[in-house]
Each structure stands twice: as structure tokens, then as C-alpha cells.
Short mmCIF file of C-alpha atoms in Angstrom, two decimals:
data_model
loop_
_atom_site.label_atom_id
_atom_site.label_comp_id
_atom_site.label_asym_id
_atom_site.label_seq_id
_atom_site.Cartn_x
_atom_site.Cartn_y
_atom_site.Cartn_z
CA UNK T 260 0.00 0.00 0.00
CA UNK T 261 2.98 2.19 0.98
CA UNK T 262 4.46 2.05 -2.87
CA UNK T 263 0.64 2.33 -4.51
CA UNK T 264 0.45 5.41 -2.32
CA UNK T 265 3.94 7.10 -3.03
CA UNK T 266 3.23 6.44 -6.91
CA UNK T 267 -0.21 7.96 -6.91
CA UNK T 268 1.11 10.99 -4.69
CA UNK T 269 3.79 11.68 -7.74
CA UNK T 270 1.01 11.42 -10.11
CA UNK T 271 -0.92 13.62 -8.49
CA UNK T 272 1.58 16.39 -8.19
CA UNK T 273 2.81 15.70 -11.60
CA UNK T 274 -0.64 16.75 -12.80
CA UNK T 275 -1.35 19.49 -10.57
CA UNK T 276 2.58 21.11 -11.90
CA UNK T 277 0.33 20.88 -15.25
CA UNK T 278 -3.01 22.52 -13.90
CA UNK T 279 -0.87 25.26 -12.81
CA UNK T 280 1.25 26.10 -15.76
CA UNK T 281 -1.63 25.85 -17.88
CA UNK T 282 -3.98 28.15 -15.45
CA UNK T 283 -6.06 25.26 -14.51
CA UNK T 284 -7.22 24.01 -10.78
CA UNK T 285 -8.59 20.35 -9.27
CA UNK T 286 -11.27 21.15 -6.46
CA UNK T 287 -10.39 18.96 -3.62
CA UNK T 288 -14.35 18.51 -2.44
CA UNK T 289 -14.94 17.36 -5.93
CA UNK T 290 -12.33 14.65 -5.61
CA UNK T 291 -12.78 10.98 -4.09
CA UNK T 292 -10.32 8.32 -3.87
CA UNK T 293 -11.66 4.49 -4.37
CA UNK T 294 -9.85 1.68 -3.16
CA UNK T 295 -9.93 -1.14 -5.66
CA UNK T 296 -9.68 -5.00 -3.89
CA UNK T 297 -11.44 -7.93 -2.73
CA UNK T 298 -9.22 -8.94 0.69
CA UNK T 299 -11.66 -9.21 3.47
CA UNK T 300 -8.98 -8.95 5.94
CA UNK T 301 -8.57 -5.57 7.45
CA UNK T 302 -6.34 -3.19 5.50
CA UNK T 303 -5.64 0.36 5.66
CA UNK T 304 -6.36 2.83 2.77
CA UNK T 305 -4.21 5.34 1.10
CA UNK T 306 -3.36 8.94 1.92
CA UNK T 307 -3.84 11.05 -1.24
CA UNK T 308 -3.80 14.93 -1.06
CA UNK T 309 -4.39 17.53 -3.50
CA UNK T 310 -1.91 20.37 -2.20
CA UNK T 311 -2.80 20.34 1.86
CA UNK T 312 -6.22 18.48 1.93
CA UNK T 313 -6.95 14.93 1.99
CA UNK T 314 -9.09 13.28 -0.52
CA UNK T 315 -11.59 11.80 1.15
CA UNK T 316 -12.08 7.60 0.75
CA UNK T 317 -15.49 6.38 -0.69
CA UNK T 318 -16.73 3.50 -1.52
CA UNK T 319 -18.24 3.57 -5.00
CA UNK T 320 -18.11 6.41 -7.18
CA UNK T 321 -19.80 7.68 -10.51
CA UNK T 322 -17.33 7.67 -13.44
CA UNK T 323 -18.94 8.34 -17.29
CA UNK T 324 -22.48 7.50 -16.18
CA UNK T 325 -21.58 3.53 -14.15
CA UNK T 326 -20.72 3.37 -10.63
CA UNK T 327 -17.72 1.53 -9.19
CA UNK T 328 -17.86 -0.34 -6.37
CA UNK T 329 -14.48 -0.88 -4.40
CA UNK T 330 -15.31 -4.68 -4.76
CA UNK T 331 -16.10 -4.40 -8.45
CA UNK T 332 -18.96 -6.48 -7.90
CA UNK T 333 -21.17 -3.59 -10.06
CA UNK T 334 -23.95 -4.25 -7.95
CA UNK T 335 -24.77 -0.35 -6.82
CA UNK T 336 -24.62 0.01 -10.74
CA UNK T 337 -27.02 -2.49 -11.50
CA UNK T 338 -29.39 -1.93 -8.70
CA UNK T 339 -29.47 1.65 -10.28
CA UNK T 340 -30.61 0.64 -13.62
CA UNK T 341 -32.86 -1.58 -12.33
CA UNK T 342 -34.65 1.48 -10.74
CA UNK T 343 -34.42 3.94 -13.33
CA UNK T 344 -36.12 0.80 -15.79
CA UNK T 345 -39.38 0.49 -13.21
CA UNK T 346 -39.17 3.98 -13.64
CA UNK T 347 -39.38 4.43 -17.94
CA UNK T 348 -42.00 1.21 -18.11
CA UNK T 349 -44.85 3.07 -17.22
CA UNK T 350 -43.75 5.10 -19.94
CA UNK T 351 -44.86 1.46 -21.48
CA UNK T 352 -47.77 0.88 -19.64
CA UNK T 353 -49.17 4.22 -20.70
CA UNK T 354 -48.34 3.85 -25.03
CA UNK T 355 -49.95 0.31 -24.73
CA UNK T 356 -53.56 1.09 -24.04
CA UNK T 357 -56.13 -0.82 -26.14
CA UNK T 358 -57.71 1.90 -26.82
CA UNK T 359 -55.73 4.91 -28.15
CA UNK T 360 -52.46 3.50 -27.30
CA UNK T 361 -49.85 2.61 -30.41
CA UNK T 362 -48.65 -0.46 -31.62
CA UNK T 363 -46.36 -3.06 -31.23
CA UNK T 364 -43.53 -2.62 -33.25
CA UNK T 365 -43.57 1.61 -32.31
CA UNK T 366 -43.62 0.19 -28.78
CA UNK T 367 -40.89 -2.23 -29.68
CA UNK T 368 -38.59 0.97 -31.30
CA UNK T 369 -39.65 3.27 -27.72
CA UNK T 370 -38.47 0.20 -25.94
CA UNK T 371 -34.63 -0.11 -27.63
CA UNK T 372 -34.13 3.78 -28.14
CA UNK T 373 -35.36 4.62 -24.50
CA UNK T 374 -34.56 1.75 -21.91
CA UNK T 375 -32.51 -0.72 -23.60
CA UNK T 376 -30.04 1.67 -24.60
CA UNK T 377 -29.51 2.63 -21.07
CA UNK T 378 -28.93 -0.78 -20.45
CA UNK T 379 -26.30 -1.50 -22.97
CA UNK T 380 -24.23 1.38 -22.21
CA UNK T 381 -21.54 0.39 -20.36
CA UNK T 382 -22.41 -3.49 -20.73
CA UNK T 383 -18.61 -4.10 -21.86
CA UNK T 384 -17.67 -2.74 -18.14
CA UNK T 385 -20.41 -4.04 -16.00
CA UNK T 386 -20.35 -7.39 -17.96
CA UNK T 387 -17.73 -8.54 -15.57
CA UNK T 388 -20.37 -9.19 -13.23
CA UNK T 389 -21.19 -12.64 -11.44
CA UNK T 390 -24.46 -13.84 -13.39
CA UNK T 391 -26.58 -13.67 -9.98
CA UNK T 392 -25.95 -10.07 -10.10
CA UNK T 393 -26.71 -9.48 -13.76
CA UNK T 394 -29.87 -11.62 -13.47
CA UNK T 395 -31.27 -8.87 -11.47
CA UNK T 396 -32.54 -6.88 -14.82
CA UNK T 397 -33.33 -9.99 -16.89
CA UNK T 398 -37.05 -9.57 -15.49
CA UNK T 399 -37.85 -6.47 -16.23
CA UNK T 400 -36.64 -6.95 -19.77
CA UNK T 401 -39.35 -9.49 -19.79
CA UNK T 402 -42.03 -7.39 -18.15
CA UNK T 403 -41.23 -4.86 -21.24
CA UNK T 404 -41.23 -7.40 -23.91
CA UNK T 405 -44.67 -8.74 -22.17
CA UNK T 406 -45.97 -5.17 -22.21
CA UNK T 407 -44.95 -4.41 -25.91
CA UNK T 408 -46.62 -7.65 -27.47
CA UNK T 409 -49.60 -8.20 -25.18
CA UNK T 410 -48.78 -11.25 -23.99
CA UNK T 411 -49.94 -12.92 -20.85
CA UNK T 412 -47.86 -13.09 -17.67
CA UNK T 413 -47.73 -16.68 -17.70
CA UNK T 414 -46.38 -16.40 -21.69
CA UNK T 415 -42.99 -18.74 -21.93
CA UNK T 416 -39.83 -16.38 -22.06
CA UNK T 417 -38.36 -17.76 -25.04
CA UNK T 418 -41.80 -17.17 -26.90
CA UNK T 419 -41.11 -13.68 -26.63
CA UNK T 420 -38.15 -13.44 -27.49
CA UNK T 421 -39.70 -15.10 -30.74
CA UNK T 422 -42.41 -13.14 -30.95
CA UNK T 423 -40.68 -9.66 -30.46
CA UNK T 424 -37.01 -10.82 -32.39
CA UNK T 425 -35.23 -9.60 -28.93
CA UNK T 426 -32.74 -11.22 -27.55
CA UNK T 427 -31.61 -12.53 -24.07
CA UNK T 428 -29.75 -9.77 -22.02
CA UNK T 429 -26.84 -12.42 -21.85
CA UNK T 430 -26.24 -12.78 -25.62
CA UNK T 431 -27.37 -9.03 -25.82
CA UNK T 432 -24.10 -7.90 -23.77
CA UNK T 433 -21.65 -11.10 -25.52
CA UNK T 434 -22.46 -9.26 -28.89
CA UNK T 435 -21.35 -6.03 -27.33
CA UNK T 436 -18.60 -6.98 -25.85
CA UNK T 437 -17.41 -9.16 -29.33
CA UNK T 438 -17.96 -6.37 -31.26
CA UNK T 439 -15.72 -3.91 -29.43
CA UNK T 440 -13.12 -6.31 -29.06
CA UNK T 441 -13.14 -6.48 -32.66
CA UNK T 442 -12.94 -2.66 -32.85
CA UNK T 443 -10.20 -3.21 -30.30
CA UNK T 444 -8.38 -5.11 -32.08
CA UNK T 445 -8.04 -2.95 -34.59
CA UNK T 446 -6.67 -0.45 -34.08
CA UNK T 447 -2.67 -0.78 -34.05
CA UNK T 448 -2.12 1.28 -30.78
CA UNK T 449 -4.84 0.35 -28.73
CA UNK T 450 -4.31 0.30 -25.12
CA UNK T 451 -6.02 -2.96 -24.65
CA UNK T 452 -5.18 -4.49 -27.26
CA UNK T 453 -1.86 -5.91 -25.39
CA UNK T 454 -3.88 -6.35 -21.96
CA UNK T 455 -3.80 -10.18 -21.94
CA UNK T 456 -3.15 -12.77 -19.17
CA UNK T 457 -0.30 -14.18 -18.63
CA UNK T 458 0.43 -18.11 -18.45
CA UNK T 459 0.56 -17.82 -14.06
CA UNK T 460 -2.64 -16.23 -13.63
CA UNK T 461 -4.91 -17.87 -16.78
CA UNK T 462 -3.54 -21.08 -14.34
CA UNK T 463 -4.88 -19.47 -11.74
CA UNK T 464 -8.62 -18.69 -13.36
CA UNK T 465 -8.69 -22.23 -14.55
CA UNK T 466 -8.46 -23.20 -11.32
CA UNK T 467 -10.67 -20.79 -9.43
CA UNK T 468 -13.57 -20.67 -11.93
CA UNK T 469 -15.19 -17.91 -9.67
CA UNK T 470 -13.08 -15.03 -10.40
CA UNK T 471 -13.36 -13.25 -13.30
CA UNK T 472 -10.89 -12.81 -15.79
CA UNK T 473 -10.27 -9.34 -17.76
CA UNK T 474 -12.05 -8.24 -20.60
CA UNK T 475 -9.93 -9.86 -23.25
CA UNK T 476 -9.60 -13.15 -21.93
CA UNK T 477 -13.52 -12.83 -21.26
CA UNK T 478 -14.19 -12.43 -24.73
CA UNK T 479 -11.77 -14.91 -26.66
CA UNK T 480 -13.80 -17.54 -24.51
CA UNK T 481 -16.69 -15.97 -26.13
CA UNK T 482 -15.03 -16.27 -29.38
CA UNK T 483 -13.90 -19.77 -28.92
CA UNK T 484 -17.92 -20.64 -27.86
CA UNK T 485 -19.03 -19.31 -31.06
CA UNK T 486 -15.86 -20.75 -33.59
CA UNK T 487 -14.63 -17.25 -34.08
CA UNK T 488 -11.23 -17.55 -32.53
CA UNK T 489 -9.35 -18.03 -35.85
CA UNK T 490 -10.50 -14.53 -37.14
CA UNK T 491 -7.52 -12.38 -38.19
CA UNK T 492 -8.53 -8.62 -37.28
CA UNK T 493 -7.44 -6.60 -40.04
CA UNK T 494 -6.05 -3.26 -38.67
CA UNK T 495 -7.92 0.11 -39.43
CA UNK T 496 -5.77 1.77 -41.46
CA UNK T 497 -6.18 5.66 -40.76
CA UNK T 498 -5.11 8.53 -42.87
CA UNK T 499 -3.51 11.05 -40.62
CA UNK T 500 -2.99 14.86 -42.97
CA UNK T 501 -1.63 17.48 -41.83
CA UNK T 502 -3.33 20.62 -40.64
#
């Protein structure tokens, strides 16, 4: 902890040398420190300061719209989406009236553009949830596809998938996260393009099949699942001209 904190501190001054020769300042009370790990013994956390104040510690914080957890379990994240979604159904509820309400495939297009898009940002992060967690929003997904085609609450779940051409939240976020690996992959300079296990520790997720490996690894078992792991990514070639 002593070296993560001395390492950080230089970091930290480094930038705030650049906020100041460039006229620019860091607001300590807008500032938070998150301590990242999964030990359940006791441990201390770091001392970060921005000139003479402290950062304070936090548990979870909101970075680009998802909210970290110092566990990275994701579970404050999810349990947020899963309120703002009860939220936007009535939005549903109301557009599907018998009488005046629209129909199924406008309901369908309100659905993906309004809610599901919420859900699919950020899927590639979040993804590395355990399933129990990520289970949480699988039935509301099925209360909105029940709402948009009218079917009973007793209706099968693969039915309507069928009947609305969705799919599963599951596949929804492997297709995500397979597509950006493509776009990963790439491009040439990519900082996660080179972000791979090494031999130790893919021993080491073999073995422990509950933790969860990074993103890469995550999706070339993806690949492997669906007999894309011979693919050769062919690199984005970009056309840099001068000003």
C-alpha cells in the first residue's frame, strides 16, 4: 500500500505542476479516492492529497455515467438501472392502451431507443459481473417485452423473445462486448489491445472458476464458444494529414 500510495502521490503532483502552468485548478471537495480490492482482511487505505487536503475515501463512485464499487462487484450500478427501468416502463404501460395506445412494433422501437439503450451502455464494463448479479434486470426486460406484445404473464420467455425478435440480455451484452473487441483489435495502438493474461494467472482462473478474468480473456472464450477464434482482425488503417 505504501508504494501504490507514493506512486499515486507523484502522479498527483505531476498533474497538478500541469493545472498550474496551464492556469487550470482540481477542487479537492470534488475529488474521491476508491480503493480497488477484494481482501476481506482488514487493510488500511491510502493517503492522497491535493496540495494540503486529503481526498476523502469512498466506496463507489460515478465515473462516465456507471458506478464503481471498491469490490467491483457492479452491484450499486445495477441496482441503479434496475430502478431507473421500473421507472421508464410506465412510460410502457401508458403507449400500450387498447384503446388509443400505439402499436407493437412503435412500442418495440420506444423500448430499444429509451430503456434498452440505457442498459447496454456500459455493458462491456459491467459485464464482468457474477451472473446472480446481472440476473437482477433480466425480469424487467421481460415485463417490457410482455408489455410491448400483449402477452400474458404466464407467456414462456423464449416465446417472446420469438415473438418480439429480442434477444436474451446475456447474448445481448456477448455481442457487445465481441464487437468492441473487434474494434479493439483494430486499431494498431490500442491500449487494450496488449492487456492479456499471462500463463501464471490464466492457471490461476482455470483453477478458481469464480473469479473473473479481464475483458480480453472474457471475450476470446466468447469467441472460442461461437468458432470465431481463428479470425484475423485486419487493422484500421487511418489517414492522418496534416493541418
Amino acid at each position: 500500500m505504501h508504494l501504490i500510495e507514493r506512486r499515486l502521490q507523484i502522479a498527483i503532483n505531476n498533474i497538478l505542476t500541469w493545472c498550474k502552468h496551464n492556469l487550470h485548478t482540481i477542487s479537492p471537495s470534488k475529488s474521491c479516492v476508491v480503493h480497488f480490492c477484494r481482501k476481506r482482511c482488514l487493510h488500511t487505505d491510502p493517503d492522497l492529497y491535493i496540495g494540503n487536503q486529503l481526498i476523502p475515501v469512498v466506496n463507489e463512485v460515478r465515473f462516465l455515467g456507471i458506478i464503481f464499487d471498491r469490490k467491483l462487484t457492479f452491484l450499486s450500478h445495477i441496482l441503479y438501472l434496475r430502478k431507473r427501468w421500473e421507472r421508464l416502463l410506465n412510460i410502457l404501460k401508458v403507449l400500450s392502451n387498447t384503446s388509443w395506445g400505439t402499436d407493437r412494433t412503435s412500442l418495440l422501437r420506444i423500448y430499444e431507443s429509451v430503456i434498452l439503450s440505457r442498459i447496454d451502455y456500459g455493458c462491456v464494463v459491467y459485464g464482468s459481473a457474477c451472473a446472480s448479479n446481472l440476473k437482477k434486470i433480466d425480469p424487467l426486460h421481460h415485463s417490457a417485452l410482455r408489455i410491448c406484445s400483449g402477452a400474458f404473464r404466464t407467456s414462456p420467455i423464449d416465446s417472446l423473445y420469438v415473438e418480439c425478435f429480442q434477444m436474451p440480455l446475456s447474448l445481448r451484452r456477448q455481442k457487445l462486448s465481441i464487437n468492441y473487441y473487434f474494434k479493439v483489435m483494430s486499431v494498431s495502438n490500442h491500449l487494450l489491445s496488449s492487456q492479456h493474461v499471462s500463463r501464471a494467472l490464466t492457471r490461476l482462473y482455470n483453477a478458481r472458476p469464480s473469479k473473473i478474468p479481464p475483458f480480453l480473456d472474457r471475450t476470446m472464450r466468447m469467441l472460442h464458444d461461437t468458432y470465431l477464434d481463428g479470425l484475423q482482425v485486419q487493422k484500421d488503417a487511418t489517414f492522418h494529414y496534416s493541418p
